[in-house]
XYZ file of C-alpha atoms in Angstrom:
485
model
C 0.110 0.108 -0.064
C 2.844 2.219 0.934
C 4.406 1.757 -2.686
C 0.914 2.307 -4.272
C 0.475 5.488 -2.397
C 4.259 6.516 -3.215
C 3.580 6.412 -6.805
C 0.330 8.006 -6.904
C 1.825 10.914 -4.605
C 3.213 13.961 -6.608
C 6.798 15.467 -6.329
C 7.167 18.731 -5.035
C 8.450 20.237 -8.069
C 5.095 19.510 -10.002
C 2.028 21.964 -9.483
C -1.156 20.802 -7.716
C -4.363 20.812 -9.898
C -5.359 23.820 -7.237
C -2.090 25.682 -8.010
C -2.756 25.173 -11.793
C -6.255 26.617 -11.446
C -5.223 29.779 -9.495
C -2.249 30.402 -11.931
C -5.306 30.329 -14.724
C -7.551 32.564 -12.887
C -4.701 35.002 -12.088
C -3.511 34.846 -15.804
C -7.218 35.864 -16.739
C -7.488 38.568 -14.117
C -4.109 39.639 -15.590
C -5.293 39.524 -18.890
C -8.536 41.327 -18.391
C -6.581 44.271 -16.287
C -4.315 44.563 -19.452
C -7.431 44.771 -21.563
C -9.359 47.333 -19.601
C -6.326 49.477 -18.994
C -6.205 50.423 -22.612
C -7.769 53.557 -23.931
C -8.642 51.795 -27.260
C -10.704 49.147 -28.276
C -8.972 45.591 -27.625
C -9.641 42.288 -29.015
C -7.951 38.946 -29.052
C -8.896 36.968 -31.650
C -7.513 33.833 -33.318
C -7.997 33.546 -37.189
C -10.513 36.259 -36.979
C -12.744 34.923 -34.147
C -12.861 37.353 -31.117
C -11.744 35.368 -27.900
C -11.657 38.232 -25.529
C -12.378 41.958 -25.479
C -12.405 45.118 -23.200
C -15.129 47.477 -22.707
C -13.776 49.992 -24.711
C -14.370 47.721 -27.964
C -18.196 47.489 -26.693
C -18.212 51.481 -26.384
C -16.611 51.881 -29.453
C -18.749 49.587 -31.913
C -21.898 49.263 -29.816
C -22.073 45.698 -29.361
C -22.312 43.746 -25.945
C -19.522 41.961 -24.779
C -21.526 38.716 -25.364
C -22.077 39.592 -28.941
C -18.419 40.228 -29.454
C -17.048 36.880 -27.812
C -17.096 34.292 -30.962
C -18.006 37.031 -33.456
C -15.912 37.361 -36.513
C -13.884 40.584 -36.263
C -14.086 41.442 -39.990
C -17.386 42.142 -39.204
C -16.424 45.621 -37.450
C -14.902 46.751 -40.684
C -16.920 47.995 -43.601
C -17.325 45.323 -46.172
C -15.473 47.050 -48.730
C -12.323 47.246 -46.673
C -12.526 43.391 -45.460
C -10.184 41.928 -47.850
C -7.421 44.231 -47.471
C -7.738 43.862 -43.695
C -7.892 39.815 -44.112
C -4.676 40.104 -46.240
C -3.210 42.268 -43.622
C -4.234 39.858 -40.736
C -2.965 37.017 -42.862
C 0.673 38.672 -43.349
C 1.262 39.051 -39.870
C 1.688 43.010 -40.670
C 2.453 44.656 -36.951
C 2.587 48.610 -38.169
C -0.494 50.842 -37.403
C -3.044 51.138 -40.478
C -6.071 53.051 -41.156
C -9.426 51.512 -42.258
C -13.194 52.132 -41.719
C -15.405 50.877 -38.953
C -18.920 49.901 -38.922
C -20.848 50.300 -35.701
C -23.759 48.031 -34.587
C -26.083 50.914 -35.995
C -24.345 50.996 -39.205
C -22.276 54.241 -38.932
C -19.260 54.191 -40.537
C -16.245 56.086 -38.997
C -12.347 56.278 -39.585
C -10.272 53.821 -37.239
C -6.790 53.137 -36.599
C -5.711 49.509 -36.250
C -2.508 47.957 -34.653
C -2.101 44.257 -34.064
C 0.641 42.098 -32.861
C 0.975 38.276 -32.656
C 1.153 37.081 -28.906
C 1.186 33.832 -26.958
C -2.129 33.348 -25.476
C -2.839 30.216 -23.266
C -0.368 28.236 -24.979
C -1.165 29.178 -28.628
C -0.403 32.235 -30.903
C -3.141 34.692 -31.184
C -3.517 37.998 -32.379
C -4.004 41.322 -30.420
C -5.694 44.170 -31.967
C -6.237 47.709 -31.181
C -8.901 49.724 -32.374
C -8.821 53.592 -32.106
C -11.512 56.221 -33.431
C -9.611 58.660 -35.439
C -12.851 61.038 -36.519
C -11.278 63.808 -34.450
C -8.149 63.532 -35.839
C -9.412 62.947 -39.656
C -11.481 66.207 -38.812
C -8.534 68.354 -37.911
C -6.404 67.092 -40.959
C -9.168 67.839 -43.121
C -9.511 71.081 -41.918
C -5.697 71.782 -41.719
C -5.759 70.440 -45.455
C -8.472 72.999 -46.400
C -6.737 75.841 -44.681
C -3.384 74.799 -46.265
C -5.247 74.670 -49.538
C -6.738 78.298 -49.060
C -3.641 79.562 -47.932
C -1.898 78.314 -51.279
C -4.836 79.719 -53.304
C -4.081 82.917 -51.844
C -0.629 82.827 -51.747
C -0.607 81.620 -55.551
C -3.255 83.944 -56.955
C -2.532 87.006 -55.211
C -1.465 89.967 -57.370
C 0.721 91.384 -54.219
C 4.248 90.404 -54.270
C 4.627 87.664 -51.261
C 7.825 86.106 -50.280
C 8.487 83.560 -47.211
C 11.792 84.082 -45.710
C 13.478 81.945 -43.325
C 14.815 84.553 -40.368
C 17.609 82.298 -39.376
C 19.542 82.409 -42.596
C 17.516 84.663 -44.710
C 16.854 82.045 -47.323
C 13.622 82.375 -49.213
C 11.557 79.931 -48.683
C 8.776 80.241 -51.108
C 7.689 82.838 -53.436
C 4.355 83.552 -55.320
C 3.761 84.159 -59.305
C 3.638 87.892 -58.685
C 6.769 87.724 -57.095
C 8.462 86.099 -60.147
C 6.950 88.834 -62.442
C 8.161 91.694 -60.183
C 11.732 90.497 -59.816
C 12.216 88.610 -63.006
C 13.516 85.348 -61.634
C 11.393 82.492 -61.790
C 9.828 80.960 -58.593
C 12.267 77.924 -58.584
C 14.983 80.470 -58.694
C 13.811 82.441 -56.127
C 13.390 79.356 -53.786
C 17.206 78.884 -54.137
C 17.906 82.544 -53.322
C 18.987 84.482 -50.351
C 17.247 87.657 -49.383
C 20.455 89.374 -49.229
C 20.582 88.609 -52.938
C 17.328 91.420 -53.417
C 17.889 93.863 -50.341
C 20.564 96.355 -50.859
C 20.975 96.647 -47.030
C 24.219 95.008 -45.776
C 23.947 91.277 -44.217
C 24.161 92.539 -40.778
C 21.237 95.250 -41.432
C 19.335 92.614 -42.996
C 19.497 90.109 -40.007
C 18.899 92.890 -37.566
C 15.556 93.787 -39.571
C 14.469 90.002 -39.803
C 14.894 89.627 -35.720
C 12.949 92.701 -35.351
C 10.136 91.379 -37.601
C 10.587 87.560 -36.262
C 9.865 89.130 -32.890
C 6.924 91.199 -34.102
C 8.663 94.329 -32.636
C 8.376 95.986 -36.136
C 6.308 94.998 -39.327
C 6.409 97.828 -41.559
C 9.997 98.647 -43.649
C 10.845 100.649 -46.602
C 13.964 98.928 -48.358
C 15.790 99.143 -51.934
C 15.145 95.997 -53.717
C 17.271 94.721 -56.595
C 15.475 93.005 -59.937
C 16.953 90.673 -62.361
C 17.064 93.143 -65.140
C 19.324 95.419 -62.970
C 18.824 98.439 -60.824
C 17.031 98.564 -57.712
C 13.663 99.992 -56.849
C 12.171 101.220 -53.611
C 9.530 98.940 -51.778
C 7.496 98.845 -48.750
C 7.583 95.725 -47.061
C 4.658 94.479 -44.153
C 6.331 91.397 -42.771
C 5.382 89.114 -39.897
C 6.004 85.700 -38.271
C 4.134 82.704 -39.548
C 4.576 78.946 -38.890
C 4.558 76.600 -41.814
C 5.124 72.964 -41.090
C 6.324 73.528 -37.498
C 9.082 76.087 -38.663
C 8.798 79.662 -37.873
C 9.032 81.857 -41.007
C 8.406 85.618 -41.958
C 5.558 86.042 -44.340
C 6.372 89.314 -46.348
C 4.115 91.428 -48.756
C 6.179 93.520 -50.938
C 4.649 96.720 -52.634
C 6.675 98.749 -55.260
C 6.483 102.468 -54.384
C 8.541 103.745 -57.272
C 5.520 105.541 -58.767
C 4.394 106.889 -55.513
C 8.270 108.129 -54.824
C 8.248 109.724 -57.960
C 4.822 111.532 -57.459
C 5.993 112.604 -53.730
C 9.231 113.633 -55.370
C 7.407 116.023 -57.767
C 5.272 117.428 -55.021
C 8.107 118.177 -52.861
C 9.848 120.095 -55.982
C 6.604 121.678 -56.911
C 6.187 122.856 -53.033
C 9.652 124.167 -52.914
C 9.117 125.967 -56.002
C 5.631 127.501 -55.124
C 7.164 128.309 -51.773
C 10.047 130.349 -53.535
C 7.663 132.005 -55.828
C 5.220 132.778 -53.063
C 7.966 134.243 -50.667
C 8.954 136.410 -53.741
C 5.491 137.664 -54.008
C 5.552 138.357 -50.622
C 8.851 140.444 -50.827
C 7.532 142.220 -53.678
C 4.653 143.044 -52.049
C 6.358 144.333 -48.922
C 8.696 146.331 -51.013
C 5.334 147.804 -52.973
C 3.705 148.525 -49.749
C 6.756 150.474 -48.388
C 6.757 152.396 -51.365
C 3.257 153.274 -51.254
C 3.669 154.215 -47.649
C 6.596 156.221 -48.538
C 4.616 158.188 -51.547
C 1.932 158.930 -49.103
C 4.295 160.322 -46.337
C 5.951 162.450 -49.120
C 2.664 163.656 -50.388
C 1.619 164.509 -46.766
C 4.425 166.235 -46.217
C 3.604 168.918 -49.140
C -0.328 169.073 -48.651
C -1.466 172.209 -46.691
C -5.144 170.895 -46.801
C -5.898 169.731 -43.138
C -8.538 167.525 -43.995
C -6.564 165.986 -47.087
C -3.489 165.410 -44.616
C -5.964 163.646 -42.304
C -6.892 161.147 -44.884
C -3.371 160.628 -46.102
C -2.179 159.991 -42.381
C -5.162 157.532 -42.080
C -4.177 155.828 -45.416
C -0.722 155.650 -44.706
C -0.920 153.887 -41.280
C -3.401 151.276 -42.961
C -0.866 150.601 -45.520
C 2.165 150.262 -42.879
C -0.241 147.693 -41.332
C -0.355 145.511 -44.256
C 3.192 146.364 -44.989
C 4.095 144.695 -41.513
C 1.816 141.502 -42.088
C 3.790 140.852 -45.256
C 7.238 141.468 -43.721
C 6.220 139.062 -40.838
C 5.070 136.505 -43.092
C 8.291 136.812 -45.382
C 10.336 135.757 -42.419
C 8.471 132.602 -41.651
C 8.371 129.641 -43.391
C 4.430 129.139 -43.125
C 2.767 131.525 -44.998
C -1.418 130.608 -44.414
C -0.804 131.347 -40.740
C 0.624 133.796 -38.682
C 1.213 134.339 -34.495
C -1.071 137.207 -34.020
C 0.618 138.339 -31.056
C 3.920 138.679 -32.900
C 2.127 140.849 -35.519
C 0.288 143.005 -33.166
C 3.633 143.802 -30.984
C 5.237 145.109 -34.540
C 1.924 147.040 -35.277
C 1.643 148.874 -31.661
C 5.313 149.659 -31.154
C 5.594 152.276 -33.878
C 2.426 153.831 -33.071
C 2.979 154.481 -29.449
C 6.441 155.412 -30.137
C 5.470 158.238 -31.856
C 3.749 159.663 -28.772
C 6.054 159.772 -25.742
C 3.197 161.016 -23.425
C 1.190 157.792 -23.781
C 2.183 154.316 -22.243
C 0.945 151.142 -23.449
C 0.534 147.613 -21.764
C 0.185 144.545 -24.035
C -0.836 141.159 -22.561
C -0.679 139.040 -25.750
C -1.007 135.291 -25.303
C 0.378 133.353 -28.187
C -2.638 132.839 -30.720
C -1.937 131.465 -34.321
C -4.416 132.688 -36.636
C -4.937 132.447 -40.616
C -3.353 135.418 -42.664
C -6.864 136.139 -43.887
C -8.187 136.758 -40.311
C -4.627 138.549 -39.576
C -4.842 140.928 -41.894
C -8.356 142.675 -41.014
C -7.463 142.492 -37.503
C -4.183 144.287 -37.940
C -6.274 147.069 -39.792
C -8.824 147.293 -36.917
C -5.974 147.634 -34.394
C -4.375 149.965 -36.248
C -7.568 152.256 -36.732
C -8.411 151.951 -32.866
C -4.794 152.811 -31.734
C -4.725 155.872 -34.340
C -8.253 157.216 -33.014
C -7.444 156.517 -29.369
C -4.149 158.452 -29.938
C -5.243 161.430 -31.909
C -9.056 162.122 -29.942
C -8.578 160.409 -26.675
C -6.006 162.403 -24.914
C -6.058 165.989 -25.203
C -3.496 166.572 -22.970
C -1.170 164.424 -24.453
C -0.625 162.064 -21.846
C -2.510 158.478 -20.994
C -2.682 154.685 -20.996
C -3.432 152.159 -23.838
C -3.682 148.555 -23.250
C -4.108 145.674 -25.448
C -5.414 142.323 -24.377
C -5.153 138.976 -26.582
C -6.480 135.692 -25.372
C -7.517 132.515 -27.048
C -10.520 130.645 -25.800
C -10.169 127.766 -23.521
C -10.083 125.027 -25.850
C -6.223 125.993 -27.073
C -3.311 123.958 -26.835
C 0.709 124.917 -26.557
C 1.348 125.774 -30.092
C -1.189 128.413 -29.858
C -4.020 126.723 -31.866
C -7.249 128.121 -30.540
C -11.015 127.829 -31.892
C -11.532 131.353 -30.979
C -9.689 134.678 -29.895
C -10.716 137.619 -27.895
C -8.844 141.063 -28.483
C -9.467 144.017 -26.213
C -8.302 147.491 -26.668
C -8.742 150.011 -23.891
C -7.866 153.638 -23.035
C -8.507 155.895 -20.241
C -9.022 158.907 -22.199
C -11.955 161.076 -22.544
C -14.150 158.704 -24.454
C -15.945 159.022 -27.631
C -18.268 161.847 -28.236
C -21.843 161.524 -26.530
C -23.680 161.089 -30.000
C -21.801 157.993 -30.512
C -21.589 157.128 -26.886
C -25.412 157.041 -26.632
C -25.360 154.514 -29.876
C -22.710 152.144 -28.289
C -19.959 153.945 -29.398
C -20.953 153.492 -33.135
C -19.216 149.863 -33.575
C -22.217 147.992 -32.378
C -24.842 150.047 -34.034
C -25.986 149.882 -37.699
C -24.667 152.199 -39.799
C -27.897 153.227 -41.427
C -28.861 154.673 -37.969
C -25.968 156.498 -37.665
C -26.439 160.156 -39.227
C -22.829 160.602 -40.435
C -20.837 157.264 -39.856
C -17.042 158.015 -40.139
C -14.562 156.164 -42.766
C -12.866 154.532 -39.356
C -16.207 153.157 -38.379
C -17.616 151.852 -41.460
C -14.110 150.126 -41.772
C -14.128 148.573 -38.673
C -17.517 147.141 -39.013
C -16.764 145.986 -42.337
C -13.663 144.056 -41.254
C -15.470 142.561 -38.132
C -18.037 141.196 -40.438
C -15.377 139.979 -42.876
C -13.951 137.775 -40.111
C -17.351 136.616 -38.938
C -16.618 138.349 -35.594
C -18.220 140.475 -33.306
C -17.537 143.865 -31.919
C -18.775 145.743 -28.621
C -17.940 148.783 -26.824
C -18.064 150.436 -23.414
C -17.685 154.129 -23.217
C -17.341 154.695 -19.184
C -13.918 156.117 -17.873
C -12.580 155.861 -21.473
C -13.050 153.504 -24.367
C -12.903 149.642 -24.196
C -13.517 147.621 -27.372
C -13.954 143.985 -27.444
C -13.809 142.056 -30.572
C -14.375 138.231 -30.266
C -13.501 136.184 -33.710
C -14.168 132.255 -34.418
C -11.038 130.602 -35.454
C -12.377 127.178 -36.540
């Protein structure tokens, strides 16, 4: 009995049935764990028949596990693709490939398949992973459409376009418009470097490319060479772009040679016109001086008091215009003038003729059009002359001139309006004029005998779209407001 028992007993090196069952269970558990750990759908099949699968495969194709086990795996592929997939399985191909999956509801979707032969419970089987690549395909299609759109815009654009590698300045691509403009073919341009086109030095080109690549500057003006010889001015709009993972410069090039010619012609014309205008101003200034001298000469010979007064008034008005032209002649800008400077030049000679009269000038820097400065100069001359002649019978007194810009001005003297005030502490105007607002703010028709000076001032104020007010207490204060916009 002992021998029989001994023969039937197992050795220590042989696994028991319980151990074998345990190992098998652990192996299955390990296999299931590996299957469930994958993000893709996994199927273990033998000659196409599915032996095992994971939950992801159920979700991917819509079949239950019980339906998938024992199912021919080719049924997960659209019929048109099955022959090709069958051949791949038979060849033992173990590289990823793409096909079309078919769900239980008949939905077709792009799928990426990768398979390998592995040992499984003592035999060779094939483990296959299925991944839905719908999102990837859509992204690829969108990228392809974008690239096709970019290529179409690039090829059909009438603007010159160069794509440049900022690392070495090599021309990565050029469109047909660039070939027509530069004279080299597209293929020739793709073999060239930008320093063969740009007339700047290599160091200067590298500096500008670095600025464009960093998006610090996107606009440039260069001189570009052409195949036919010579160089032409171009403006370049350049910015970074990524193509195939490479950071390149996308540059739009515009020929500005015609614009440059027009600009140069305009500049030349402006210089000539400026010179002509200065010459005309110089001649006008000399003419005014000559007229003033002739008036003074005539006045010196006149014995008629009334004629002498008219000549003196006329002379002061001519000198007022002469001062304006003298000021314009000394400035580069002829359409505008600093009114404060002009009034200073007018007032000083008038006051200097009367030592007993003192002046006070508070003039803010106000810039006005020449068309306004001329009438204001005549108005000031007329008011100052009248005050000196009639306001101070004893030959002594004070005259003040105040010029202010409105509250919307800036530091350059540009205002939308200005106010000019001329005041004296003299005897005032005659009662018949004072009772009518000193004459200036009263319609001419209401005055029995309006003087030439009053008529002139009223006319000039209307000419510059201004207003005039007078106060005749304790002297005379005349306030003129004029718009400058």
